[in-house]
């Protein structure tokens, strides 16, 4: 696809770090989320249907961590020699410390595992858990803290019912990076009422705080989410592929070349995915972004 020519991809980063191909193996460790268990709320973020995590990633929460890793390695063996355990579903630091440690330890015992990626919310990273992750890093494991921010605008975060603000993100990133942890921030492009300028401002605020990696994701309207109702009622329009590619390209071109892009778009499948239809194609979004970057300039080309 040629993305590596224009973007510092996670694949290129891993090749430099390990001299081998490394793939993330997505896990569902049966955690929950404070925005669903009643601590902050019960409805969750308005774009979220947690079933879509497992559906898209082909994970089965009824299996143990070891079984999920084994299955993932079988599927991806031709694509990689080493693997990272990616705790993706729900909020993967939101549990008793001892249970979290058991789950992470179980993953790291698996053969050919070089580290962990832990997906979570900015308001769910107590110092004790960050210190545990830092210990794994000191032992030589690769560790990434993957923080869902989605937008740096508090008005948007309230509108999508995130239950945390940008200040919580700043605090989490600062504490994590002070311990030497690498942070990958997830952003959604196309949230309600957000313009291309709003996305650019989000990137600028994230870069100001400091970040090691980024993940860009088009807003997916998924079955079972609050947004699905708004979309069915005609009150919500996801981005067209042209709009998405233009915005993602702009952000990539404004990103320093030292920041690792873990992802520049995402795809999903019906029946979980309702819209936009272009997200059904595995390569459609990626091809559009690569075409733009080839024409306009790659990562960092708009930084003066
Ligand atoms: S997106 Fe994450 S934080 Fe929001 S409801 Fe879903 S699992 Fe919880």
Coordinates of N, CA, C and O and ligand atoms in Angstrom, one line a residue, residues 33 35-36 44-45 47-48 50 53 90-91 121 162, ligand 1:
X33 N -15.9 -1.2 32.3 CA -15.6 0.2 32.0 C -16.4 1.0 32.9 O -17.6 0.7 33.1
X35 N -17.7 3.7 32.6 CA -18.8 4.4 31.8 C -19.9 3.5 31.5 O -20.9 3.9 30.8
X36 N -19.8 2.2 31.9 CA -20.8 1.3 31.7 C -21.3 0.5 32.9 O -22.4 0.0 33.0
X44 N -22.5 4.4 28.4 CA -21.2 4.4 27.7 C -21.1 5.6 26.8 O -22.0 6.4 26.7
X45 N -20.0 5.7 26.1 CA -19.8 6.7 25.1 C -20.8 6.5 24.0 O -21.1 5.4 23.7
X47 N -20.7 6.6 20.9 CA -20.3 5.9 19.7 C -20.1 4.4 19.9 O -19.8 3.6 19.0
X48 N -20.1 4.0 21.2 CA -19.5 2.7 21.6 C -20.6 1.6 21.7 O -21.7 1.7 22.2
X50 N -19.6 -2.2 22.9 CA -18.4 -3.0 23.2 C -18.3 -4.3 22.4 O -17.2 -4.8 22.2
X53 N -15.8 -4.4 19.6 CA -14.3 -4.6 19.8 C -14.0 -6.1 19.5 O -13.1 -6.4 18.7
X90 N -12.9 -2.9 26.3 CA -13.3 -2.1 27.5 C -12.2 -1.2 28.0 O -11.5 -0.6 27.2
X91 N -11.9 -1.2 29.3 CA -10.9 -0.3 29.9 C -9.9 -1.2 30.6 O -10.2 -1.7 31.7
X121 N -8.8 4.4 29.4 CA -9.3 5.8 29.5 C -8.3 6.6 30.3 O -7.7 6.1 31.3
X162 N -18.2 11.0 27.3 CA -17.0 10.3 27.7 C -16.8 10.2 29.2 O -16.2 9.2 29.6
Ligands
LIG1 S1 -15.5 3.5 24.3 FE1 -14.4 2.7 26.0 S2 -14.7 4.1 27.7 FE2 -16.4 4.5 26.2 S3 -18.1 3.2 26.9 FE3 -16.9 2.0 25.4 S4 -15.5 0.8 26.6 FE4 -16.2 2.5 27.9

